mmCIF file of C-alpha atoms and ligand atoms in Angstrom:
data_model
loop_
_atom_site.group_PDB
_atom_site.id
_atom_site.type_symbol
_atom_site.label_atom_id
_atom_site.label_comp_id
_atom_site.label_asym_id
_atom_site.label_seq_id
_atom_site.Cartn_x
_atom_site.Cartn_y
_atom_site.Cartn_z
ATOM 1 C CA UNK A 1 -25.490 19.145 19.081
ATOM 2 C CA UNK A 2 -28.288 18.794 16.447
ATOM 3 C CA UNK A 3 -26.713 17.788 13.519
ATOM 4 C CA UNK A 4 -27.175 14.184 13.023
ATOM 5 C CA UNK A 5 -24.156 11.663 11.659
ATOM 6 C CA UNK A 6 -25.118 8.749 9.579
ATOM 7 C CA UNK A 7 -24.123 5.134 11.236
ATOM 8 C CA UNK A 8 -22.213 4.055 8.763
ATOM 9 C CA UNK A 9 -19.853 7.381 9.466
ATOM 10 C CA UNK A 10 -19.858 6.844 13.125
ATOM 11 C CA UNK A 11 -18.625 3.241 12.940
ATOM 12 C CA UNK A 12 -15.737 3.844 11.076
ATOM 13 C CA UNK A 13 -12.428 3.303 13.227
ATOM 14 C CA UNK A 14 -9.208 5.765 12.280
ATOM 15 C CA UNK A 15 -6.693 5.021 10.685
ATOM 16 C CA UNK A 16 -3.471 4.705 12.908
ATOM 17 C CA UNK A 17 -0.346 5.965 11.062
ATOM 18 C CA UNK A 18 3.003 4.686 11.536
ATOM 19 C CA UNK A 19 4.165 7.706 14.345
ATOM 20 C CA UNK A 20 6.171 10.266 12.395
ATOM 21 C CA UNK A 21 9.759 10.452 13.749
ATOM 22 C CA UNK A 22 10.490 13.569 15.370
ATOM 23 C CA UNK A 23 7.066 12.884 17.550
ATOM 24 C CA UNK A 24 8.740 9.711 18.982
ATOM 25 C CA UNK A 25 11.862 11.511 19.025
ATOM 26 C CA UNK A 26 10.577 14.265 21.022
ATOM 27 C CA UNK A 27 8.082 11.883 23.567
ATOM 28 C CA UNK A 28 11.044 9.409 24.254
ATOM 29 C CA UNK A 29 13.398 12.050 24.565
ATOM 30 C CA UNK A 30 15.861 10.253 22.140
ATOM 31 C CA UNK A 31 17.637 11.107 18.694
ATOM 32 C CA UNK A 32 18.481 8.746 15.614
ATOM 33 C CA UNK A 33 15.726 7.063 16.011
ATOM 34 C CA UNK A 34 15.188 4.413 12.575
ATOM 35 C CA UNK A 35 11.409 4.244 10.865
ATOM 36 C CA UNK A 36 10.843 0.656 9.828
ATOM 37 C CA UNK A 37 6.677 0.820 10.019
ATOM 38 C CA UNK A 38 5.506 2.791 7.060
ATOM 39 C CA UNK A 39 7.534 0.624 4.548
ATOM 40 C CA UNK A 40 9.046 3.353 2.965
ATOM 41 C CA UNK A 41 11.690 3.650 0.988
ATOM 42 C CA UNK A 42 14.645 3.726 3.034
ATOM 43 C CA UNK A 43 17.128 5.266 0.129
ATOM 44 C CA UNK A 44 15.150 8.715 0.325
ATOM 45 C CA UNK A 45 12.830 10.015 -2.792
ATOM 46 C CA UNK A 46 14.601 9.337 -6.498
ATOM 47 C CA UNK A 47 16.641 11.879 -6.769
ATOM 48 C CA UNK A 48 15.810 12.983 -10.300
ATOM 49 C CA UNK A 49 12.806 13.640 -8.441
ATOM 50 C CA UNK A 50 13.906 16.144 -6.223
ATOM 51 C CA UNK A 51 15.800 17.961 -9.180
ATOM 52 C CA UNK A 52 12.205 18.024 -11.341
ATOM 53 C CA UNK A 53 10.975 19.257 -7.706
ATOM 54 C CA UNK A 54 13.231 22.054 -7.730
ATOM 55 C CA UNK A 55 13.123 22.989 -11.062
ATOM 56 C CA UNK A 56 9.085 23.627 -10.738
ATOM 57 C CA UNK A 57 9.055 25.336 -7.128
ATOM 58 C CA UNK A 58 9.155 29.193 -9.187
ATOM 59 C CA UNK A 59 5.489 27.963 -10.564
ATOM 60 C CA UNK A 60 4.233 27.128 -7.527
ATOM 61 C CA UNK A 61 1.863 30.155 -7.683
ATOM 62 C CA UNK A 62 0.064 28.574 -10.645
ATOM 63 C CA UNK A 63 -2.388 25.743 -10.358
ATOM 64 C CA UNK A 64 -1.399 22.395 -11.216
ATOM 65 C CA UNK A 65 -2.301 20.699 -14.777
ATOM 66 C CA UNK A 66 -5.848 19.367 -13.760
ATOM 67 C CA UNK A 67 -5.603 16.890 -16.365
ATOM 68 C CA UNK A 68 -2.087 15.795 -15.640
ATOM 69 C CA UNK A 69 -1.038 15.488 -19.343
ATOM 70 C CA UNK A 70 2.291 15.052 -19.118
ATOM 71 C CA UNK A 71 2.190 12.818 -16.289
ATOM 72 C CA UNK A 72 -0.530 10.588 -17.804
ATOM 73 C CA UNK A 73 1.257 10.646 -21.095
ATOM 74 C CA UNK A 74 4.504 9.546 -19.310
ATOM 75 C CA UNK A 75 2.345 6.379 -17.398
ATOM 76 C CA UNK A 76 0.764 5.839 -20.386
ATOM 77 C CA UNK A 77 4.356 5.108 -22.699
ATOM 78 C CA UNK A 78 5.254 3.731 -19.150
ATOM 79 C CA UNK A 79 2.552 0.734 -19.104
ATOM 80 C CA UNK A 80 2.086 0.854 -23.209
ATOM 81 C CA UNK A 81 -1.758 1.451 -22.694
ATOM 82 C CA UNK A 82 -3.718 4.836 -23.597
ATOM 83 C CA UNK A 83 -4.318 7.675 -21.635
ATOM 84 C CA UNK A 84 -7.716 7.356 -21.750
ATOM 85 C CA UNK A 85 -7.262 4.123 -19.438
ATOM 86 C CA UNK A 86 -5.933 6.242 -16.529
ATOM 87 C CA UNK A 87 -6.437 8.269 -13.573
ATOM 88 C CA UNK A 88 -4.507 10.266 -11.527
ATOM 89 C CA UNK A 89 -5.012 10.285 -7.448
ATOM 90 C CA UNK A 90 -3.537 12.152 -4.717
ATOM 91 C CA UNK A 91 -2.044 8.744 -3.596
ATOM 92 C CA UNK A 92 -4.009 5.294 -4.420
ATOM 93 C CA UNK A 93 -5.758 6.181 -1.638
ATOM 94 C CA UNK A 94 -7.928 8.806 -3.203
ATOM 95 C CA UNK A 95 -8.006 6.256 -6.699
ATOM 96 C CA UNK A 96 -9.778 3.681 -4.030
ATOM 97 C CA UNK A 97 -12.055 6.438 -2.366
ATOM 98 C CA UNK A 98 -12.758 7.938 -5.946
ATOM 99 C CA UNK A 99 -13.686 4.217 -6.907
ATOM 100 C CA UNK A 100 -16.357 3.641 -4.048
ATOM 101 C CA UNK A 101 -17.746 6.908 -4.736
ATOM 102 C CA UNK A 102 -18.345 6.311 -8.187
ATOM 103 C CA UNK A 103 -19.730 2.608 -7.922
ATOM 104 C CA UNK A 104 -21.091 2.079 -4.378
ATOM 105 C CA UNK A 105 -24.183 3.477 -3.099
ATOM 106 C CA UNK A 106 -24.990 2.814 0.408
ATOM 107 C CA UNK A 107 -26.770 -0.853 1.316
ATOM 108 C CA UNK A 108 -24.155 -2.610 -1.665
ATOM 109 C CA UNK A 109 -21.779 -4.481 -0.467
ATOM 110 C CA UNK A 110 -18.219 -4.726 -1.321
ATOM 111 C CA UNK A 111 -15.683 -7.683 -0.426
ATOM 112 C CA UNK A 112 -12.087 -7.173 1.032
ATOM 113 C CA UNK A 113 -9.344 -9.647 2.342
ATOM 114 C CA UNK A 114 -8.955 -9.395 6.102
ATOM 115 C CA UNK A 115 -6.440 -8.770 6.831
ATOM 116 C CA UNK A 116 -5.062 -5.846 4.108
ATOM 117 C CA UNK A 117 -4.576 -2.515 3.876
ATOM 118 C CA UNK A 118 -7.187 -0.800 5.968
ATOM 119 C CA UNK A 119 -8.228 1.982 3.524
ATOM 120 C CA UNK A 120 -10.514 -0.148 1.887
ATOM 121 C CA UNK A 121 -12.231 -0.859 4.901
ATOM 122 C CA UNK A 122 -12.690 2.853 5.801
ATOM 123 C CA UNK A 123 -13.460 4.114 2.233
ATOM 124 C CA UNK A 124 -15.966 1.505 1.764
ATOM 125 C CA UNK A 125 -17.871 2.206 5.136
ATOM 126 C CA UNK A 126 -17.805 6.080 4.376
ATOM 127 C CA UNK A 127 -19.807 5.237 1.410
ATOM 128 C CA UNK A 128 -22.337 3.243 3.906
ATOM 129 C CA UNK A 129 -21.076 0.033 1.821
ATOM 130 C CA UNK A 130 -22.165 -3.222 3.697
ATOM 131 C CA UNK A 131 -18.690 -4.953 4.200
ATOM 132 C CA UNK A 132 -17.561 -9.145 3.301
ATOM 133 C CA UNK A 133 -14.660 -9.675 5.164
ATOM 134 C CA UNK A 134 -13.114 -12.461 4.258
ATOM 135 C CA UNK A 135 -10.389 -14.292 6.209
ATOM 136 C CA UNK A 136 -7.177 -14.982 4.684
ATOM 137 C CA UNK A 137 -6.092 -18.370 4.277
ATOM 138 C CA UNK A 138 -2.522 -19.247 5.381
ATOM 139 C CA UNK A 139 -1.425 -15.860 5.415
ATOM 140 C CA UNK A 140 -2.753 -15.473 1.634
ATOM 141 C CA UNK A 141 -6.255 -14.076 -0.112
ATOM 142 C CA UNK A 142 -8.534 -17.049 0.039
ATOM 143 C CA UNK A 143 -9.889 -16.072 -3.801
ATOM 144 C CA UNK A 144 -12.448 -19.244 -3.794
ATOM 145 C CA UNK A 145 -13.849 -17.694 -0.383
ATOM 146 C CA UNK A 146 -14.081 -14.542 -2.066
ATOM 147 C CA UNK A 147 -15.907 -15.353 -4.989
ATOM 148 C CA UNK A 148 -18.448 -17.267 -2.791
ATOM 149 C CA UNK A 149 -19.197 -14.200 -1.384
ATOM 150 C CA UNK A 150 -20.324 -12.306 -4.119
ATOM 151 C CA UNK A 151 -23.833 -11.620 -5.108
ATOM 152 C CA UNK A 152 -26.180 -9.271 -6.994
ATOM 153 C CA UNK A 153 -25.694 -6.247 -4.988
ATOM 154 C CA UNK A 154 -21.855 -6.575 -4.765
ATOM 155 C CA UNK A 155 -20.127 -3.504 -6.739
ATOM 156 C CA UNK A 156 -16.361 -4.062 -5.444
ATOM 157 C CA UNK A 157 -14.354 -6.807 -4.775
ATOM 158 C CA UNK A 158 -10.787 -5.848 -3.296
ATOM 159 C CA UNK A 159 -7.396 -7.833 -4.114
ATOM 160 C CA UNK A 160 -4.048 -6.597 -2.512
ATOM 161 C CA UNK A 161 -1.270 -7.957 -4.748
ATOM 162 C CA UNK A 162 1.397 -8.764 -2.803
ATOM 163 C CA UNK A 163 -0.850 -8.340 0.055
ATOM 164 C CA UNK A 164 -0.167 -5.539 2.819
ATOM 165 C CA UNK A 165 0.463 -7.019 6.338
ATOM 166 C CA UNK A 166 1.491 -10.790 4.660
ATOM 167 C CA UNK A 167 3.232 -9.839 2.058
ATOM 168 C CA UNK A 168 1.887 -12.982 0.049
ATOM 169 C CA UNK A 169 1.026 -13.449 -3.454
ATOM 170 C CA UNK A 170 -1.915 -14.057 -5.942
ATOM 171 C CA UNK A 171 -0.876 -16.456 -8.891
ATOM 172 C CA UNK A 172 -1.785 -15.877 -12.308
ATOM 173 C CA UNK A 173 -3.399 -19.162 -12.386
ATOM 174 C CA UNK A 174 -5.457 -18.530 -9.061
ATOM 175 C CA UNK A 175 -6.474 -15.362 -10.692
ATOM 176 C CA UNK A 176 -7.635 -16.434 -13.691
ATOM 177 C CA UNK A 177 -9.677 -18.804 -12.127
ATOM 178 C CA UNK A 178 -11.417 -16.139 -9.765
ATOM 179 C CA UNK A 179 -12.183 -14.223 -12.906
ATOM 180 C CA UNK A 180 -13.928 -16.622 -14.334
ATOM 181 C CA UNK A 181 -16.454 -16.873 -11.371
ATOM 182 C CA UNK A 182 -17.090 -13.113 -11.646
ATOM 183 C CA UNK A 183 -20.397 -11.929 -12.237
ATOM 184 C CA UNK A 184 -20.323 -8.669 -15.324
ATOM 185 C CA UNK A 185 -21.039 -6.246 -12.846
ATOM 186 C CA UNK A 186 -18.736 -6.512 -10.403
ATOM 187 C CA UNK A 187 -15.233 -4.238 -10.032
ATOM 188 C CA UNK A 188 -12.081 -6.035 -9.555
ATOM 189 C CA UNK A 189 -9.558 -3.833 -8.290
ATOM 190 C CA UNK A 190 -6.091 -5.468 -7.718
ATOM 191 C CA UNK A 191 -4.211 -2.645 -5.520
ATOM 192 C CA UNK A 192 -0.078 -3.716 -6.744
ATOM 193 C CA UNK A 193 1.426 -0.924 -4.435
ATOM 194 C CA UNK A 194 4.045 -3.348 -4.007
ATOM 195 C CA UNK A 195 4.429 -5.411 -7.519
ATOM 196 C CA UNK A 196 8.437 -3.311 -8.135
ATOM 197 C CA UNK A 197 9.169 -5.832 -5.411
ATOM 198 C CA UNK A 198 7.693 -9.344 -6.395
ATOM 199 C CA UNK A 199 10.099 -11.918 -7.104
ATOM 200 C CA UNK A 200 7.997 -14.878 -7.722
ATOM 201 C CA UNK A 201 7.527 -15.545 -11.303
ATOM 202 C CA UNK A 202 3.730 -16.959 -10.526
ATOM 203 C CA UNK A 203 2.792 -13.292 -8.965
ATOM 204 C CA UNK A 204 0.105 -11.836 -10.958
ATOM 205 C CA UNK A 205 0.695 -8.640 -12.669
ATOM 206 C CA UNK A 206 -2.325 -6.900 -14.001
ATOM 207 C CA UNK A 207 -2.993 -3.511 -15.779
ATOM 208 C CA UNK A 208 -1.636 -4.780 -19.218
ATOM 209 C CA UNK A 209 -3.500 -3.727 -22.563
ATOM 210 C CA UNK A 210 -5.525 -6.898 -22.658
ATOM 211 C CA UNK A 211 -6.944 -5.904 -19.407
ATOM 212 C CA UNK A 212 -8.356 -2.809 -20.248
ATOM 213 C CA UNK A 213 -12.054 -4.052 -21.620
ATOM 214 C CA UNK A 214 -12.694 -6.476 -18.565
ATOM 215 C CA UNK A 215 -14.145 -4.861 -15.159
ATOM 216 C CA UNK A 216 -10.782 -4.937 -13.618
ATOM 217 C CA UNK A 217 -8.544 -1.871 -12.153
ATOM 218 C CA UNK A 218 -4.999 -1.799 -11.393
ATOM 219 C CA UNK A 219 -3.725 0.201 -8.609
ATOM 220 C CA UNK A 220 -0.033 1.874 -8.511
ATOM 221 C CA UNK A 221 1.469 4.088 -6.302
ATOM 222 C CA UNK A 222 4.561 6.250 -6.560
ATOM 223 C CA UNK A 223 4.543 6.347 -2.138
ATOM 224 C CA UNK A 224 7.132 3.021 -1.876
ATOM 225 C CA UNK A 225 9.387 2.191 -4.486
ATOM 226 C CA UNK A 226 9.845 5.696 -6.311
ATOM 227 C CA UNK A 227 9.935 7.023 -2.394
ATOM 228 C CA UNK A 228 7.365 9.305 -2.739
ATOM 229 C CA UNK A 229 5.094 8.930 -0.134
ATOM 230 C CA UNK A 230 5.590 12.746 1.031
ATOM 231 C CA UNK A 231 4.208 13.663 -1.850
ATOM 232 C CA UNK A 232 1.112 11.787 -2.473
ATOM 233 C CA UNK A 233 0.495 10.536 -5.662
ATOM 234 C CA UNK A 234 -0.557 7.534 -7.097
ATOM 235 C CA UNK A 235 -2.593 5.605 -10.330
ATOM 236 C CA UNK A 236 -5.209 3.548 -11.543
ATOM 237 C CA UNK A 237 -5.531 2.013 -14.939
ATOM 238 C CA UNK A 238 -9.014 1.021 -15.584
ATOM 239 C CA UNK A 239 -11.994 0.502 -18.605
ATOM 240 C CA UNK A 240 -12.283 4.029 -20.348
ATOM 241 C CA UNK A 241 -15.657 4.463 -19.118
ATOM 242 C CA UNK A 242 -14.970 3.905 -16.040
ATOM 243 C CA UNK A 243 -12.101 6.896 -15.456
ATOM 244 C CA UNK A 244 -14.174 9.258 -17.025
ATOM 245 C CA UNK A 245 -16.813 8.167 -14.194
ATOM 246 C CA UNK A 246 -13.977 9.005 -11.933
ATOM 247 C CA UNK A 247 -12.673 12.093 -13.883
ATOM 248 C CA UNK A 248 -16.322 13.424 -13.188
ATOM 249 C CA UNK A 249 -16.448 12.863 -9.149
ATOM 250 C CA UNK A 250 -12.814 13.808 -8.317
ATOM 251 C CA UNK A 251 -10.949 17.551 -7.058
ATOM 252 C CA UNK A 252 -10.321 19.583 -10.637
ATOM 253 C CA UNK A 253 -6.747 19.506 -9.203
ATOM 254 C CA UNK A 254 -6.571 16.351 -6.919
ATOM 255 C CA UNK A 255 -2.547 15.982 -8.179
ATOM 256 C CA UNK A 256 -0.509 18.723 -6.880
ATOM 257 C CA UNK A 257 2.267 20.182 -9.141
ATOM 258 C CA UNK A 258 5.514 18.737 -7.787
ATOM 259 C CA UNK A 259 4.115 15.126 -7.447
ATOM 260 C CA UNK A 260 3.153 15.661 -10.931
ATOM 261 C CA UNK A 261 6.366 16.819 -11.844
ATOM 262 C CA UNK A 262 8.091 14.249 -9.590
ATOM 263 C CA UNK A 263 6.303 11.449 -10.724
ATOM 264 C CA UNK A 264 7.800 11.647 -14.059
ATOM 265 C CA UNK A 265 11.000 12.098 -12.953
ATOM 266 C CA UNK A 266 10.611 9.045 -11.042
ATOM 267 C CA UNK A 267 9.535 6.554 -13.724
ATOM 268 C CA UNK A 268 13.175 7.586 -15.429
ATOM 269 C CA UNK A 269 14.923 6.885 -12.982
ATOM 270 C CA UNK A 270 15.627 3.198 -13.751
ATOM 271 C CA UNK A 271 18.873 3.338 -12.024
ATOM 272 C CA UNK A 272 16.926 4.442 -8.298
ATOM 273 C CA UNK A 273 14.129 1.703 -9.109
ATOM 274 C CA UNK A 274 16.943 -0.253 -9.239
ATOM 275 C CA UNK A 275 19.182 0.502 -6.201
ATOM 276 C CA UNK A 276 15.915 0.424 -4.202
ATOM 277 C CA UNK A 277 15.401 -3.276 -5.487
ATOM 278 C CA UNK A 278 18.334 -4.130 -5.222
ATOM 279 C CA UNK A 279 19.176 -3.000 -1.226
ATOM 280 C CA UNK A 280 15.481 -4.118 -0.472
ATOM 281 C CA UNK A 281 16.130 -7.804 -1.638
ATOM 282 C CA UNK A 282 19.516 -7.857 -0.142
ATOM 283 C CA UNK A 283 18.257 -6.432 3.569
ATOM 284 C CA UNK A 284 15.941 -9.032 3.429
ATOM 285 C CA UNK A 285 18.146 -12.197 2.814
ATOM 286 C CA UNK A 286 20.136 -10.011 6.026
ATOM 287 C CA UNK A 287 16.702 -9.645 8.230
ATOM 288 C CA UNK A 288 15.981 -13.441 7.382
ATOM 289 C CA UNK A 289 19.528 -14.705 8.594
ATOM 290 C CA UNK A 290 19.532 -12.037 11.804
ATOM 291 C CA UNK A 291 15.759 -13.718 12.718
ATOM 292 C CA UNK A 292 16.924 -17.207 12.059
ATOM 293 C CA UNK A 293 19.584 -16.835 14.470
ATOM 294 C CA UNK A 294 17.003 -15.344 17.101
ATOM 295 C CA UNK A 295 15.378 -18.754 16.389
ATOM 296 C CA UNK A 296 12.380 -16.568 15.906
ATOM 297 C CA UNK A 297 9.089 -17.168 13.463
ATOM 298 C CA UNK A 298 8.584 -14.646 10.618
ATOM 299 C CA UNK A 299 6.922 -15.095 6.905
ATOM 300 C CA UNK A 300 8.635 -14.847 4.131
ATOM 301 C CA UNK A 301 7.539 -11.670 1.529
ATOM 302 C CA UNK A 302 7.824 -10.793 -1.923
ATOM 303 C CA UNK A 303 7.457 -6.903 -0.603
ATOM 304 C CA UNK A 304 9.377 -4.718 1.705
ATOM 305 C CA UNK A 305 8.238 -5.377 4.413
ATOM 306 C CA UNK A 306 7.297 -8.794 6.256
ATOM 307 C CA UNK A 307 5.919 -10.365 9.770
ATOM 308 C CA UNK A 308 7.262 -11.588 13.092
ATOM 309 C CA UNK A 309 5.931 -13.113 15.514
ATOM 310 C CA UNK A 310 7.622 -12.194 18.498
ATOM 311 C CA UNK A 311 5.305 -14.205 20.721
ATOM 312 C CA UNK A 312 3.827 -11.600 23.214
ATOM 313 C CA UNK A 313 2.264 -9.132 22.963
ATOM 314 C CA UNK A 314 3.491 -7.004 19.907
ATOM 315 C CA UNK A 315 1.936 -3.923 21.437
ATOM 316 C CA UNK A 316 4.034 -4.524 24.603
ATOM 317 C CA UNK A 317 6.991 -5.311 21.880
ATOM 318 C CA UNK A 318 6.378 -2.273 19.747
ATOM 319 C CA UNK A 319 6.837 0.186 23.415
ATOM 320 C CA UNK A 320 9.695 -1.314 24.046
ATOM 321 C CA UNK A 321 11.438 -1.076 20.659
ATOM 322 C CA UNK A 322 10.552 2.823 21.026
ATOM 323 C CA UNK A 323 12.493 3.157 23.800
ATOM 324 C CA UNK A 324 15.526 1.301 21.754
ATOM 325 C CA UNK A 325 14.851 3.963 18.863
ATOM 326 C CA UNK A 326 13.281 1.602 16.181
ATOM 327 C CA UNK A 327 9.751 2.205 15.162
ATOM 328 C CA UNK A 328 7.734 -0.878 14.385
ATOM 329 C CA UNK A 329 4.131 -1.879 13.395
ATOM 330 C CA UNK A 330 2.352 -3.805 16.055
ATOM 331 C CA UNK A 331 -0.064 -5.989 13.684
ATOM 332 C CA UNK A 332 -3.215 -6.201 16.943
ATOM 333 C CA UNK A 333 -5.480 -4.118 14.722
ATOM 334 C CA UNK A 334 -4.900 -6.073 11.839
ATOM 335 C CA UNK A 335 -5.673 -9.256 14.012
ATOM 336 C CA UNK A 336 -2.294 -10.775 15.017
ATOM 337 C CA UNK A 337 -2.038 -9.670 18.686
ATOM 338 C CA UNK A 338 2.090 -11.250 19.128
ATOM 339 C CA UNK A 339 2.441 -10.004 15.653
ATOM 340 C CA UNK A 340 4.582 -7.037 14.520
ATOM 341 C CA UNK A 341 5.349 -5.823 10.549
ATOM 342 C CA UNK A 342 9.022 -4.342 10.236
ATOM 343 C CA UNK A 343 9.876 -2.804 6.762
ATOM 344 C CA UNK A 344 13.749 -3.429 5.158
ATOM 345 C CA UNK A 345 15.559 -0.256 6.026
ATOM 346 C CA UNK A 346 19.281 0.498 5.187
ATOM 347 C CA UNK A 347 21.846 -1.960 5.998
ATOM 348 C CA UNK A 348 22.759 -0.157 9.723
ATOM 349 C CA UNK A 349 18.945 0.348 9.980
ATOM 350 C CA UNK A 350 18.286 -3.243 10.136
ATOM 351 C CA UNK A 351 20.902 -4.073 12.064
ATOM 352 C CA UNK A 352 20.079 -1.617 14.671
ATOM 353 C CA UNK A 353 16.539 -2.968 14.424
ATOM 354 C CA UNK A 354 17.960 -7.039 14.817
ATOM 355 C CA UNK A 355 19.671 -5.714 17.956
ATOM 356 C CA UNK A 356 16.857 -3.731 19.258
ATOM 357 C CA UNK A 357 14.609 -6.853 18.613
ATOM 358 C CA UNK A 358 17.291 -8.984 20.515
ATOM 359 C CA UNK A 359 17.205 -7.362 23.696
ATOM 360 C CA UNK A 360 13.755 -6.248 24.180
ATOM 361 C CA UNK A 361 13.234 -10.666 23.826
ATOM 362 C CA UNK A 362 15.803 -11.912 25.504
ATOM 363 C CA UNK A 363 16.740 -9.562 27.859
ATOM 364 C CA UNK A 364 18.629 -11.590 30.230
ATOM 365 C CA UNK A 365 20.723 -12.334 27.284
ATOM 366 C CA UNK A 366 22.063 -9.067 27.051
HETATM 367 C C1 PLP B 1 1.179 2.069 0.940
HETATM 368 C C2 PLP B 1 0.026 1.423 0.264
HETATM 369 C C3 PLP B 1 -0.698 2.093 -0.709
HETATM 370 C C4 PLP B 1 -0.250 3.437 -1.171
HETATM 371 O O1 PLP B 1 -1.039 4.420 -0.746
HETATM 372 P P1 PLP B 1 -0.726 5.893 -1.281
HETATM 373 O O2 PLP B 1 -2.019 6.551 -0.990
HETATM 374 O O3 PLP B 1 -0.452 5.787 -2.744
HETATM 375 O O4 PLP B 1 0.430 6.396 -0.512
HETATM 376 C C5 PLP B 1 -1.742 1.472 -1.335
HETATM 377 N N1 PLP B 1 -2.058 0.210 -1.035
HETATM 378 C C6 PLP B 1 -1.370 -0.483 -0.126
HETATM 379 C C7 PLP B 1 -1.719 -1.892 0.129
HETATM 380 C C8 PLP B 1 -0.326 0.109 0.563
HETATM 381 O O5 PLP B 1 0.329 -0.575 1.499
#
């Protein structure tokens, strides 16, 4: 065919989802099976939520507030900053695509931990960005290697806080101190799609009003601890002038109605933010105590999720959990090859998962 595709485009490598259930189900002819890869929440969707779901399926025929007024209003009061500060995204996903369309053209170059979440990676290369990837540093965002990195024709410098596979932190103090070393026209984006979780009192939290006139944006999401992932929707809070940039360059109606409506359900529903907290800190303490009995090596997270290494091959490790009905991550794309990523389920879940784990590595045990 004629049509020519830039490099940049062809050189992108998919994403690879977590396999949705019923296509496992169906392959490996099995039922019940138990999702830990996605690290969803394992309670279901808030269930004020669903009722704000139901209650606007008769409008459905309508199109959705393009602004997102009440929605923006309600994570406005929410974070105690103004509207004006914020932007609504089908999932943080399209906040971080909407970003590097706005502020990368190609040739610039934009720097991102390695390993983290792999949407930066492919949003970034869509734009023809020129990528620095730079190695974490015992399991946690080397911030002094980062800053080295950046020069004149950086626009974007990534920071996943807690990180997505490690689940490690960035301190206040560490972050501060990178700050300092960035240049006025560089982006700081600080994607906290798990911060509900964080523990540590040293974790960096940003998005507060004193942030708002420094080249920094905060990423949220609504897809893990409000259990929304279904629905897609997620935030940024960022310089004024910067999310009217974005307001310019994204879909009139990028947030569909019920995830609008959901959303702010979800943010008053203290008691499910809660529950979820609470089960998710409590599986771990159970995960940890099931793995230190395996005598096996894992890392401890301030998410929901964490790593194992099950020394072998985790791909070989993540087939044969399939076959025991628990779906896994295998972490070999994300550069740990006896790696895999397991998210905190319900109680049974991770049981069934500590068992699964059990037999598929010590087989003759069994
Ligand atoms: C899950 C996740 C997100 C959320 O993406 P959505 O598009 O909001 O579902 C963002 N960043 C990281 C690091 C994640 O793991």
């Amino acid at each position: 065919m004629k049509f020519s595709i830039p490099d940049y485009i062809q050189s992108i490598e998919s994403y690879v989802p977590g396999k949705p259930l019923e296509e496992l189900e169906r392959e490996y002819g099995i039922s019940d099976s138990v999702k830990l890869a996605s690290n969803e929440n394992p309670l279901g969707p808030s269930p004020m939520a669903l009722v704000a779901i139901q209650k606007s399926l008769t409008a459905l025929h309508r199109y959705p507030d393009g602004a997102g007024h009440r929605l923006v209003h309600r994570i406005a009061e929410f974070n105690g900053i103004p509207t004006e500060n914020i932007v609504i995204g089908n999932g943080s996903d399209d906040i971080i695509a909407l970003l590097i369309r706005a502020l990368v053209q190609p040739g610039d170059r934009v720097v991102i931990p390695r390993p983290s979440f792999l949407m930066y990676n492919i949003s970034a290369k869509a734009a023809g960005a020129v990528i620095d990837a730079v190695p974490l540093k015992d399991m946690a965002m080397d911030l002094d290697a980062m800053a080295a990195c950046v020069d004149d024709t950086t626009r974007l410098v990534f920071i996943c806080n807690p990180n997505n596979p490690t689940g490690t932190i960035v301190s206040q103090t560490a972050f501060d101190r990178f700050m300092a070393r960035m240049p006025e026209h560089v982006v700081v984006v600080v994607d906290e799609a798990y911060i509900e979780f964080a523990r540590d009192p040293e974790c960096l939290k940003t998005g507060r009003s004193a942030d708002l006139d420094r080249p920094l944006v905060t990423l949220r999401t609504f897809s893990k601890v409000y259990g929304l992932a279904g629905l897609r929707v997620g935030y940024g809070i960022m310089p004024a002038m910067l999310a009217e940039m974005l307001h310019r360059v994204r879909q009139p109606f990028n947030v569909n109605a019920l995830a609008q409506a959901a959303a702010i359900a979800a943010l008053d529903d203290a008691d499910f933010l809660n529950q979820t907290l609470d089960l998710v800190h409590r599986g771990l303490d159970a995960l940890y105590a099931g793995l230190d009995r395996l005598g096996l090596t894992y890392y401890n997270t301030q998410t929901n999720f964490f790593l194992i290494d099950v020394g072998q091959p985790a791909q070989t490790v993540f087939e044969k959990m399939l076959h025991h009905g628990v779906i896994v991550r295998s972490m070999k794309a994300y550069g740990f090859p006896t790696y895999i990523r397991v998210n905190v389920g319900l109680e049974g879940e991770n049981q069934r998962f500590l068992k699964a784990l059990e037999a598929v590595l010590f087989p003759d045990k069994a």
